[in-house]
Amino acid sequence: MPRMKIYRTFLTSQPEEIIAACAAGHSVCVPPNMLDFATGDVASFAGYPTGNHHQLVKASEARLAVQQGARLIIAVPSIISGAMPGTTSTGIHEPLMAEIVLLREAVPHPTTLAIMIDTQKFDDAQALTLATVAKTSGADAICTGVTESRPHSHPVLASVLPVIAIGRSSACAQDATIWLNTDINPAE
């Protein structure tokens, strides 16, 4: 079994800590406004945490992150906040697909595009359906939480796309290929 990749994940602006983590050789995930402080293996967010940003703003945020060297973009779609206009819970597939296609255009390969599907908000069947739409639309992976992943959904979702977990404890990262560790001061 391959070793899980771990990103030290900064959800707020902490330039000194980001610089120190990069200097120590850690992979980091930072907010878009902190990319100037990150070097090496860098990931960033687009539309975090609510997904309530206009789609073009998210695409611009993602594109700028790629241009600044991010290798992984975790995009939060509008469905996270319920902000997809004119949709019902059963009518979100086409707007979600359009949003992901737009993001994929902004995040060209080989940069990894992950779509956030909050497993705290969606049950396994809903999350699986959304993951399938994400894959069809060009996403490379799914992130299973906004601040904390629900690991029991990972095996189901991993049948569609690689899973990225987020949270402070390694328990939330069970069966994930990448862990966005939000405990920025873990024991070494």
PDB file of C-alpha atoms in Angstrom:
ATOM      1  CA  MET A   1       0.000   0.000   0.000  1.00  0.00           C
ATOM      2  CA  PRO A   2       1.472   3.392  -0.971  1.00  0.00           C
ATOM      3  CA  ARG A   3       2.288   5.836   1.765  1.00  0.00           C
ATOM      4  CA  MET A   4      -0.267   8.601   2.321  1.00  0.00           C
ATOM      5  CA  LYS A   5       0.920  12.069   1.292  1.00  0.00           C
ATOM      6  CA  ILE A   6       0.500  14.659   4.045  1.00  0.00           C
ATOM      7  CA  TYR A   7       0.147  18.405   3.547  1.00  0.00           C
ATOM      8  CA  ARG A   8       0.491  20.730   6.520  1.00  0.00           C
ATOM      9  CA  THR A   9      -2.672  22.747   6.013  1.00  0.00           C
ATOM     10  CA  PHE A  10      -3.055  26.372   7.030  1.00  0.00           C
ATOM     11  CA  LEU A  11      -6.671  27.533   6.945  1.00  0.00           C
ATOM     12  CA  THR A  12      -5.805  31.076   8.031  1.00  0.00           C
ATOM     13  CA  SER A  13      -3.062  33.580   7.232  1.00  0.00           C
ATOM     14  CA  GLN A  14       0.055  32.481   9.113  1.00  0.00           C
ATOM     15  CA  PRO A  15       3.032  33.564   6.981  1.00  0.00           C
ATOM     16  CA  GLU A  16       5.768  32.784   9.506  1.00  0.00           C
ATOM     17  CA  GLU A  17       4.483  29.260  10.110  1.00  0.00           C
ATOM     18  CA  ILE A  18       4.098  28.645   6.366  1.00  0.00           C
ATOM     19  CA  ILE A  19       7.664  29.791   5.686  1.00  0.00           C
ATOM     20  CA  ALA A  20       8.970  27.577   8.515  1.00  0.00           C
ATOM     21  CA  ALA A  21       7.054  24.513   7.289  1.00  0.00           C
ATOM     22  CA  CYS A  22       8.354  24.985   3.743  1.00  0.00           C
ATOM     23  CA  ALA A  23      11.910  25.510   4.997  1.00  0.00           C
ATOM     24  CA  ALA A  24      11.622  22.216   6.901  1.00  0.00           C
ATOM     25  CA  GLY A  25      10.683  20.469   3.640  1.00  0.00           C
ATOM     26  CA  HIS A  26       6.997  19.901   4.362  1.00  0.00           C
ATOM     27  CA  SER A  27       4.317  19.945   1.704  1.00  0.00           C
ATOM     28  CA  VAL A  28       1.853  22.718   2.526  1.00  0.00           C
ATOM     29  CA  CYS A  29      -1.704  23.673   1.659  1.00  0.00           C
ATOM     30  CA  VAL A  30      -2.357  27.392   2.036  1.00  0.00           C
ATOM     31  CA  PRO A  31      -5.098  29.925   1.351  1.00  0.00           C
ATOM     32  CA  PRO A  32      -4.680  31.685  -2.010  1.00  0.00           C
ATOM     33  CA  ASN A  33      -3.555  34.915  -0.345  1.00  0.00           C
ATOM     34  CA  MET A  34      -0.624  33.061   1.302  1.00  0.00           C
ATOM     35  CA  LEU A  35       0.880  31.505  -1.838  1.00  0.00           C
ATOM     36  CA  ASP A  36       3.661  34.126  -1.903  1.00  0.00           C
ATOM     37  CA  PHE A  37       5.015  32.608   1.336  1.00  0.00           C
ATOM     38  CA  ALA A  38       4.911  28.960   0.203  1.00  0.00           C
ATOM     39  CA  THR A  39       7.593  27.051  -1.698  1.00  0.00           C
ATOM     40  CA  GLY A  40       8.094  23.449  -2.752  1.00  0.00           C
ATOM     41  CA  ASP A  41       5.138  21.086  -2.926  1.00  0.00           C
ATOM     42  CA  VAL A  42       2.210  23.491  -2.530  1.00  0.00           C
ATOM     43  CA  ALA A  43      -1.559  23.056  -2.622  1.00  0.00           C
ATOM     44  CA  SER A  44      -4.225  25.745  -2.357  1.00  0.00           C
ATOM     45  CA  PHE A  45      -7.967  26.264  -2.224  1.00  0.00           C
ATOM     46  CA  ALA A  46     -10.439  27.965  -4.561  1.00  0.00           C
ATOM     47  CA  GLY A  47     -13.728  29.152  -3.101  1.00  0.00           C
ATOM     48  CA  TYR A  48     -12.849  28.003   0.414  1.00  0.00           C
ATOM     49  CA  PRO A  49     -14.654  27.558   2.778  1.00  0.00           C
ATOM     50  CA  THR A  50     -18.201  28.220   1.591  1.00  0.00           C
ATOM     51  CA  GLY A  51     -18.101  27.829  -2.173  1.00  0.00           C
ATOM     52  CA  ASN A  52     -20.274  30.932  -2.239  1.00  0.00           C
ATOM     53  CA  HIS A  53     -17.858  32.769  -4.555  1.00  0.00           C
ATOM     54  CA  HIS A  54     -18.845  33.510  -8.135  1.00  0.00           C
ATOM     55  CA  GLN A  55     -17.617  30.721 -10.398  1.00  0.00           C
ATOM     56  CA  LEU A  56     -15.346  33.077 -12.341  1.00  0.00           C
ATOM     57  CA  VAL A  57     -13.766  34.281  -9.093  1.00  0.00           C
ATOM     58  CA  LYS A  58     -13.072  30.659  -8.119  1.00  0.00           C
ATOM     59  CA  ALA A  59     -11.613  29.932 -11.536  1.00  0.00           C
ATOM     60  CA  SER A  60      -9.394  33.028 -11.321  1.00  0.00           C
ATOM     61  CA  GLU A  61      -8.291  32.086  -7.804  1.00  0.00           C
ATOM     62  CA  ALA A  62      -7.433  28.579  -9.005  1.00  0.00           C
ATOM     63  CA  ARG A  63      -5.598  29.808 -12.111  1.00  0.00           C
ATOM     64  CA  LEU A  64      -3.520  32.280 -10.107  1.00  0.00           C
ATOM     65  CA  ALA A  65      -2.601  29.524  -7.637  1.00  0.00           C
ATOM     66  CA  VAL A  66      -1.423  27.323 -10.512  1.00  0.00           C
ATOM     67  CA  GLN A  67       0.607  30.195 -11.961  1.00  0.00           C
ATOM     68  CA  GLN A  68       2.206  30.646  -8.526  1.00  0.00           C
ATOM     69  CA  GLY A  69       3.269  27.001  -8.473  1.00  0.00           C
ATOM     70  CA  ALA A  70       0.461  25.115  -6.723  1.00  0.00           C
ATOM     71  CA  ARG A  71       0.402  21.448  -7.764  1.00  0.00           C
ATOM     72  CA  LEU A  72      -2.984  20.681  -6.183  1.00  0.00           C
ATOM     73  CA  ILE A  73      -6.111  22.852  -6.164  1.00  0.00           C
ATOM     74  CA  ILE A  74      -9.014  21.971  -3.881  1.00  0.00           C
ATOM     75  CA  ALA A  75     -12.098  23.750  -5.200  1.00  0.00           C
ATOM     76  CA  VAL A  76     -15.260  24.222  -3.175  1.00  0.00           C
ATOM     77  CA  PRO A  77     -18.284  24.058  -5.471  1.00  0.00           C
ATOM     78  CA  SER A  78     -21.393  26.145  -4.914  1.00  0.00           C
ATOM     79  CA  ILE A  79     -23.316  23.069  -3.711  1.00  0.00           C
ATOM     80  CA  ILE A  80     -21.447  23.230  -0.400  1.00  0.00           C
ATOM     81  CA  SER A  81     -23.268  26.439   0.534  1.00  0.00           C
ATOM     82  CA  GLY A  82     -26.446  25.618  -1.337  1.00  0.00           C
ATOM     83  CA  ALA A  83     -25.673  28.614  -3.534  1.00  0.00           C
ATOM     84  CA  MET A  84     -26.266  27.055  -6.936  1.00  0.00           C
ATOM     85  CA  PRO A  85     -28.983  29.333  -8.258  1.00  0.00           C
ATOM     86  CA  GLY A  86     -32.135  27.810  -9.649  1.00  0.00           C
ATOM     87  CA  THR A  87     -31.419  24.264  -8.522  1.00  0.00           C
ATOM     88  CA  THR A  88     -33.017  21.724  -6.278  1.00  0.00           C
ATOM     89  CA  SER A  89     -31.220  18.903  -4.487  1.00  0.00           C
ATOM     90  CA  THR A  90     -31.977  16.639  -7.450  1.00  0.00           C
ATOM     91  CA  GLY A  91     -31.175  19.255 -10.105  1.00  0.00           C
ATOM     92  CA  ILE A  92     -27.591  20.099  -9.210  1.00  0.00           C
ATOM     93  CA  HIS A  93     -25.769  17.831 -11.628  1.00  0.00           C
ATOM     94  CA  GLU A  94     -25.671  20.127 -14.665  1.00  0.00           C
ATOM     95  CA  PRO A  95     -24.676  23.298 -12.749  1.00  0.00           C
ATOM     96  CA  LEU A  96     -22.054  21.296 -10.829  1.00  0.00           C
ATOM     97  CA  MET A  97     -20.722  19.842 -14.062  1.00  0.00           C
ATOM     98  CA  ALA A  98     -20.524  23.324 -15.629  1.00  0.00           C
ATOM     99  CA  GLU A  99     -18.669  24.680 -12.591  1.00  0.00           C
ATOM    100  CA  ILE A 100     -16.139  21.835 -12.591  1.00  0.00           C
ATOM    101  CA  VAL A 101     -15.552  22.126 -16.353  1.00  0.00           C
ATOM    102  CA  LEU A 102     -14.848  25.843 -15.849  1.00  0.00           C
ATOM    103  CA  LEU A 103     -12.424  25.028 -13.025  1.00  0.00           C
ATOM    104  CA  ARG A 104     -10.711  22.340 -15.114  1.00  0.00           C
ATOM    105  CA  GLU A 105     -10.080  24.943 -17.826  1.00  0.00           C
ATOM    106  CA  ALA A 106      -8.435  27.142 -15.191  1.00  0.00           C
ATOM    107  CA  VAL A 107      -6.417  24.245 -13.736  1.00  0.00           C
ATOM    108  CA  PRO A 108      -4.693  22.476 -16.628  1.00  0.00           C
ATOM    109  CA  HIS A 109      -2.990  19.120 -16.262  1.00  0.00           C
ATOM    110  CA  PRO A 110      -0.618  18.121 -14.720  1.00  0.00           C
ATOM    111  CA  THR A 111      -1.992  20.163 -11.801  1.00  0.00           C
ATOM    112  CA  THR A 112      -4.418  18.067  -9.761  1.00  0.00           C
ATOM    113  CA  LEU A 113      -7.959  19.427  -9.434  1.00  0.00           C
ATOM    114  CA  ALA A 114      -9.860  18.145  -6.409  1.00  0.00           C
ATOM    115  CA  ILE A 115     -13.503  18.969  -5.756  1.00  0.00           C
ATOM    116  CA  MET A 116     -14.708  19.279  -2.186  1.00  0.00           C
ATOM    117  CA  ILE A 117     -17.695  17.089  -1.344  1.00  0.00           C
ATOM    118  CA  ASP A 118     -18.507  17.600   2.317  1.00  0.00           C
ATOM    119  CA  THR A 119     -19.267  14.199   3.818  1.00  0.00           C
ATOM    120  CA  GLN A 120     -20.573  15.951   6.933  1.00  0.00           C
ATOM    121  CA  LYS A 121     -23.351  17.475   4.788  1.00  0.00           C
ATOM    122  CA  PHE A 122     -24.062  14.736   2.237  1.00  0.00           C
ATOM    123  CA  ASP A 123     -24.832  11.090   2.940  1.00  0.00           C
ATOM    124  CA  ASP A 124     -22.817   8.381   1.177  1.00  0.00           C
ATOM    125  CA  ALA A 125     -25.276   7.959  -1.709  1.00  0.00           C
ATOM    126  CA  GLN A 126     -25.403  11.718  -2.392  1.00  0.00           C
ATOM    127  CA  ALA A 127     -21.620  12.020  -2.081  1.00  0.00           C
ATOM    128  CA  LEU A 128     -21.121   9.096  -4.476  1.00  0.00           C
ATOM    129  CA  THR A 129     -23.411  10.713  -7.038  1.00  0.00           C
ATOM    130  CA  LEU A 130     -21.563  14.035  -6.716  1.00  0.00           C
ATOM    131  CA  ALA A 131     -18.187  12.284  -6.999  1.00  0.00           C
ATOM    132  CA  THR A 132     -19.348  10.597 -10.200  1.00  0.00           C
ATOM    133  CA  VAL A 133     -20.375  13.977 -11.635  1.00  0.00           C
ATOM    134  CA  ALA A 134     -16.990  15.394 -10.570  1.00  0.00           C
ATOM    135  CA  LYS A 135     -15.126  12.592 -12.343  1.00  0.00           C
ATOM    136  CA  THR A 136     -17.211  12.954 -15.495  1.00  0.00           C
ATOM    137  CA  SER A 137     -16.524  16.707 -15.476  1.00  0.00           C
ATOM    138  CA  GLY A 138     -12.751  16.360 -15.296  1.00  0.00           C
ATOM    139  CA  ALA A 139     -11.850  16.362 -11.596  1.00  0.00           C
ATOM    140  CA  ASP A 140      -8.854  14.274 -10.529  1.00  0.00           C
ATOM    141  CA  ALA A 141      -9.782  13.733  -6.860  1.00  0.00           C
ATOM    142  CA  ILE A 142     -12.321  14.593  -4.193  1.00  0.00           C
ATOM    143  CA  CYS A 143     -11.769  16.191  -0.807  1.00  0.00           C
ATOM    144  CA  THR A 144     -14.224  14.823   1.729  1.00  0.00           C
ATOM    145  CA  GLY A 145     -14.683  17.723   4.116  1.00  0.00           C
ATOM    146  CA  VAL A 146     -14.495  21.446   4.711  1.00  0.00           C
ATOM    147  CA  THR A 147     -12.762  21.168   8.090  1.00  0.00           C
ATOM    148  CA  GLU A 148     -13.124  17.479   9.048  1.00  0.00           C
ATOM    149  CA  SER A 149     -13.593  14.404   6.874  1.00  0.00           C
ATOM    150  CA  ARG A 150     -15.909  11.534   7.709  1.00  0.00           C
ATOM    151  CA  PRO A 151     -13.680   8.513   7.016  1.00  0.00           C
ATOM    152  CA  HIS A 152     -16.378   5.852   6.783  1.00  0.00           C
ATOM    153  CA  SER A 153     -17.363   7.311   3.404  1.00  0.00           C
ATOM    154  CA  HIS A 154     -13.824   7.055   1.954  1.00  0.00           C
ATOM    155  CA  PRO A 155     -13.975   3.443   0.651  1.00  0.00           C
ATOM    156  CA  VAL A 156     -17.203   4.184  -1.241  1.00  0.00           C
ATOM    157  CA  LEU A 157     -15.880   7.410  -2.751  1.00  0.00           C
ATOM    158  CA  ALA A 158     -12.464   5.919  -3.549  1.00  0.00           C
ATOM    159  CA  SER A 159     -14.232   3.636  -5.989  1.00  0.00           C
ATOM    160  CA  VAL A 160     -14.781   6.742  -8.149  1.00  0.00           C
ATOM    161  CA  LEU A 161     -11.806   9.053  -7.519  1.00  0.00           C
ATOM    162  CA  PRO A 162      -8.812   9.288  -5.174  1.00  0.00           C
ATOM    163  CA  VAL A 163      -9.810  10.669  -1.764  1.00  0.00           C
ATOM    164  CA  ILE A 164      -8.252  13.639  -0.001  1.00  0.00           C
ATOM    165  CA  ALA A 165      -9.104  13.891   3.700  1.00  0.00           C
ATOM    166  CA  ILE A 166      -8.972  17.015   5.863  1.00  0.00           C
ATOM    167  CA  GLY A 167      -8.755  17.316   9.635  1.00  0.00           C
ATOM    168  CA  ARG A 168      -6.573  17.435  12.729  1.00  0.00           C
ATOM    169  CA  SER A 169      -6.419  13.713  13.437  1.00  0.00           C
ATOM    170  CA  SER A 170      -5.012  10.944  11.269  1.00  0.00           C
ATOM    171  CA  ALA A 171      -8.210   9.008  12.057  1.00  0.00           C
ATOM    172  CA  CYS A 172     -10.083  11.280   9.619  1.00  0.00           C
ATOM    173  CA  ALA A 173      -7.652  10.253   6.881  1.00  0.00           C
ATOM    174  CA  GLN A 174      -8.343   6.525   6.929  1.00  0.00           C
ATOM    175  CA  ASP A 175      -8.372   5.113   3.357  1.00  0.00           C
ATOM    176  CA  ALA A 176      -7.335   8.481   1.875  1.00  0.00           C
ATOM    177  CA  THR A 177      -4.422   9.018  -0.501  1.00  0.00           C
ATOM    178  CA  ILE A 178      -3.749  12.568   0.740  1.00  0.00           C
ATOM    179  CA  TRP A 179      -4.304  14.077   4.176  1.00  0.00           C
ATOM    180  CA  LEU A 180      -4.682  17.825   4.641  1.00  0.00           C
ATOM    181  CA  ASN A 181      -3.487  17.898   8.250  1.00  0.00           C
ATOM    182  CA  THR A 182      -4.952  21.006   9.869  1.00  0.00           C
ATOM    183  CA  ASP A 183      -2.988  20.425  13.084  1.00  0.00           C
ATOM    184  CA  ILE A 184      -0.087  22.626  11.997  1.00  0.00           C
ATOM    185  CA  ASN A 185       2.002  21.765  15.059  1.00  0.00           C
ATOM    186  CA  PRO A 186       1.898  17.948  15.018  1.00  0.00           C
ATOM    187  CA  ALA A 187       4.375  15.946  17.015  1.00  0.00           C
ATOM    188  CA  GLU A 188       7.273  15.055  14.728  1.00  0.00           C
TER     189      GLU A 188
END
